[in-house]
Amino acid sequence: MSLYERILIATDGTALSKAAVQHGIALAALAGSEVIVVKVVQRYPQSYFEGAIVLPPDELARVEREWTEAAQAVVDKVKTAAQAQGLRAKAVVVKSDDVAGALIAAAKKHKANLIVMASHGRKGVKRLLLGSETQHVLTHSHIPVLVLR
């Protein structure tokens, strides 16, 4: 039995995230782990004050559906890559405005033993203004976290 029976790999589809995906799959292959690939889709901002152009409800639903479908394509691609390595894999899309919280909750739900994710390495004012989902996961997860930069 492996120390890491299930590895949750968080992805957002960026180049940096793809590197974390590659490392996560390689680690899972070495450990014989199952892979749970997760992408969190945030909701479309509802008001001008949240930074959005206000859309009618049907248009808003269309945009969010497109985001979810795009996210599903991202996780399905990673699932296929993991399966090509002979691994069992699940693809999961979660809708939440709390990205870090959603990742931690998904790790608990799927009984992951490790979370693998990328850090964008923002510093200074950008980090303060944007926050850090990775930092939040690191400080709030009771599951070990492997961060790649």
CSV table of C-alpha atoms in Angstrom, one decimal:
chain,number,residue,atom,x,y,z
A,1,MET,CA,0.0,0.0,0.0
A,2,SER,CA,1.3,3.4,-1.0
A,3,LEU,CA,1.7,6.4,1.4
A,4,TYR,CA,-0.3,8.4,-1.2
A,5,GLU,CA,-3.2,6.2,-2.3
A,6,ARG,CA,-5.0,9.2,-3.9
A,7,ILE,CA,-3.4,12.4,-5.1
A,8,LEU,CA,-5.5,15.4,-5.8
A,9,ILE,CA,-4.0,17.5,-8.6
A,10,ALA,CA,-5.3,21.0,-8.9
A,11,THR,CA,-5.2,22.7,-12.3
A,12,ASP,CA,-6.3,25.9,-13.8
A,13,GLY,CA,-5.0,25.1,-17.3
A,14,THR,CA,-2.1,27.6,-17.2
A,15,ALA,CA,1.5,26.7,-18.3
A,16,LEU,CA,2.6,26.7,-14.6
A,17,SER,CA,-0.3,24.5,-13.7
A,18,LYS,CA,0.5,22.1,-16.5
A,19,ALA,CA,4.0,21.6,-14.9
A,20,ALA,CA,2.3,20.7,-11.6
A,21,VAL,CA,0.1,18.3,-13.4
A,22,GLN,CA,3.1,16.6,-15.0
A,23,HIS,CA,4.8,16.3,-11.6
A,24,GLY,CA,1.6,15.0,-10.0
A,25,ILE,CA,1.1,12.3,-12.6
A,26,ALA,CA,4.7,11.3,-12.4
A,27,LEU,CA,4.5,11.0,-8.6
A,28,ALA,CA,1.3,9.1,-8.8
A,29,ALA,CA,2.9,6.7,-11.3
A,30,LEU,CA,5.8,6.1,-8.9
A,31,ALA,CA,3.5,5.6,-6.0
A,32,GLY,CA,0.8,3.6,-7.8
A,33,SER,CA,-1.7,6.2,-6.7
A,34,GLU,CA,-5.2,7.1,-8.0
A,35,VAL,CA,-5.4,10.7,-9.4
A,36,ILE,CA,-8.2,13.1,-8.8
A,37,VAL,CA,-7.9,16.1,-11.1
A,38,VAL,CA,-9.8,19.2,-9.9
A,39,LYS,CA,-10.5,22.5,-11.5
A,40,VAL,CA,-12.5,25.2,-9.6
A,41,VAL,CA,-14.8,27.4,-11.7
A,42,GLN,CA,-15.6,30.7,-10.1
A,43,ARG,CA,-19.0,32.3,-10.7
A,44,TYR,CA,-19.4,35.2,-13.0
A,45,PRO,CA,-19.3,38.5,-11.1
A,46,GLN,CA,-22.8,39.7,-10.4
A,47,SER,CA,-22.4,43.5,-10.3
A,48,TYR,CA,-20.3,46.3,-11.6
A,49,PHE,CA,-18.7,46.6,-8.2
A,50,GLU,CA,-17.4,43.0,-8.5
A,51,GLY,CA,-15.7,44.0,-11.7
A,52,ALA,CA,-18.3,42.8,-14.3
A,53,ILE,CA,-20.4,44.0,-17.0
A,54,VAL,CA,-23.9,43.2,-15.8
A,55,LEU,CA,-25.5,40.5,-18.0
A,56,PRO,CA,-29.1,39.4,-18.3
A,57,PRO,CA,-29.7,36.1,-16.5
A,58,ASP,CA,-29.9,33.9,-19.7
A,59,GLU,CA,-26.6,35.4,-20.9
A,60,LEU,CA,-25.0,34.9,-17.5
A,61,ALA,CA,-26.1,31.2,-17.5
A,62,ARG,CA,-24.6,30.8,-20.9
A,63,VAL,CA,-21.2,32.3,-19.8
A,64,GLU,CA,-21.1,30.1,-16.7
A,65,ARG,CA,-22.0,27.0,-18.7
A,66,GLU,CA,-19.2,27.8,-21.2
A,67,TRP,CA,-16.7,28.2,-18.3
A,68,THR,CA,-17.8,24.9,-16.8
A,69,GLU,CA,-17.5,23.1,-20.2
A,70,ALA,CA,-14.0,24.6,-20.7
A,71,ALA,CA,-13.0,23.4,-17.2
A,72,GLN,CA,-14.4,19.9,-17.9
A,73,ALA,CA,-12.2,19.8,-21.1
A,74,VAL,CA,-9.1,20.7,-19.0
A,75,VAL,CA,-9.7,18.1,-16.3
A,76,ASP,CA,-10.7,15.4,-18.9
A,77,LYS,CA,-7.4,16.0,-20.7
A,78,VAL,CA,-5.4,15.5,-17.5
A,79,LYS,CA,-7.5,12.4,-16.7
A,80,THR,CA,-6.7,11.0,-20.1
A,81,ALA,CA,-2.9,11.7,-19.5
A,82,ALA,CA,-3.0,9.9,-16.2
A,83,GLN,CA,-4.9,6.9,-17.6
A,84,ALA,CA,-2.3,6.7,-20.4
A,85,GLN,CA,0.3,6.1,-17.6
A,86,GLY,CA,-1.9,3.2,-16.3
A,87,LEU,CA,-3.4,5.2,-13.4
A,88,ARG,CA,-6.9,5.3,-12.2
A,89,ALA,CA,-8.2,8.8,-12.5
A,90,LYS,CA,-11.2,11.0,-11.8
A,91,ALA,CA,-12.0,14.4,-13.4
A,92,VAL,CA,-13.8,16.8,-11.1
A,93,VAL,CA,-15.1,20.4,-11.8
A,94,VAL,CA,-16.2,22.3,-8.7
A,95,LYS,CA,-18.1,25.6,-8.9
A,96,SER,CA,-17.1,27.9,-6.1
A,97,ASP,CA,-15.9,31.5,-5.4
A,98,ASP,CA,-13.6,30.1,-2.7
A,99,VAL,CA,-11.0,28.3,-4.8
A,100,ALA,CA,-8.8,27.2,-1.9
A,101,GLY,CA,-11.7,26.1,0.2
A,102,ALA,CA,-13.1,24.2,-2.7
A,103,LEU,CA,-9.8,22.4,-3.3
A,104,ILE,CA,-9.5,21.4,0.4
A,105,ALA,CA,-13.1,20.2,0.5
A,106,ALA,CA,-12.6,18.2,-2.7
A,107,ALA,CA,-9.5,16.6,-1.2
A,108,LYS,CA,-11.5,15.6,1.9
A,109,LYS,CA,-14.4,14.4,-0.1
A,110,HIS,CA,-12.3,12.2,-2.4
A,111,LYS,CA,-10.0,11.1,0.6
A,112,ALA,CA,-6.9,12.4,-1.0
A,113,ASN,CA,-3.6,11.8,0.8
A,114,LEU,CA,-1.7,14.6,-1.0
A,115,ILE,CA,-2.6,17.8,-2.8
A,116,VAL,CA,-0.4,18.8,-5.7
A,117,MET,CA,-0.7,22.4,-7.0
A,118,ALA,CA,1.3,25.2,-8.6
A,119,SER,CA,2.1,28.6,-7.0
A,120,HIS,CA,2.2,31.6,-9.3
A,121,GLY,CA,4.9,33.1,-7.1
A,122,ARG,CA,3.3,36.6,-6.9
A,123,LYS,CA,5.1,38.9,-4.6
A,124,GLY,CA,4.6,42.3,-3.0
A,125,VAL,CA,1.5,44.4,-3.8
A,126,LYS,CA,0.2,41.9,-6.4
A,127,ARG,CA,0.2,39.1,-3.8
A,128,LEU,CA,-1.5,41.4,-1.3
A,129,LEU,CA,-4.2,42.5,-3.7
A,130,LEU,CA,-4.8,39.2,-5.4
A,131,GLY,CA,-4.3,37.0,-2.4
A,132,SER,CA,-2.8,33.5,-2.7
A,133,GLU,CA,-5.0,30.5,-3.2
A,134,THR,CA,-1.9,28.3,-2.7
A,135,GLN,CA,-1.0,30.0,0.6
A,136,HIS,CA,-4.6,29.5,1.8
A,137,VAL,CA,-4.4,25.8,0.9
A,138,LEU,CA,-1.1,25.5,2.7
A,139,THR,CA,-2.3,27.1,5.9
A,140,HIS,CA,-5.7,25.5,6.1
A,141,SER,CA,-5.3,22.0,4.7
A,142,HIS,CA,-4.8,19.1,7.1
A,143,ILE,CA,-3.7,17.1,4.1
A,144,PRO,CA,0.0,17.4,2.9
A,145,VAL,CA,0.4,19.9,0.0
A,146,LEU,CA,3.2,19.7,-2.6
A,147,VAL,CA,3.6,23.1,-4.2
A,148,LEU,CA,5.5,23.5,-7.5
A,149,ARG,CA,6.8,26.8,-9.0
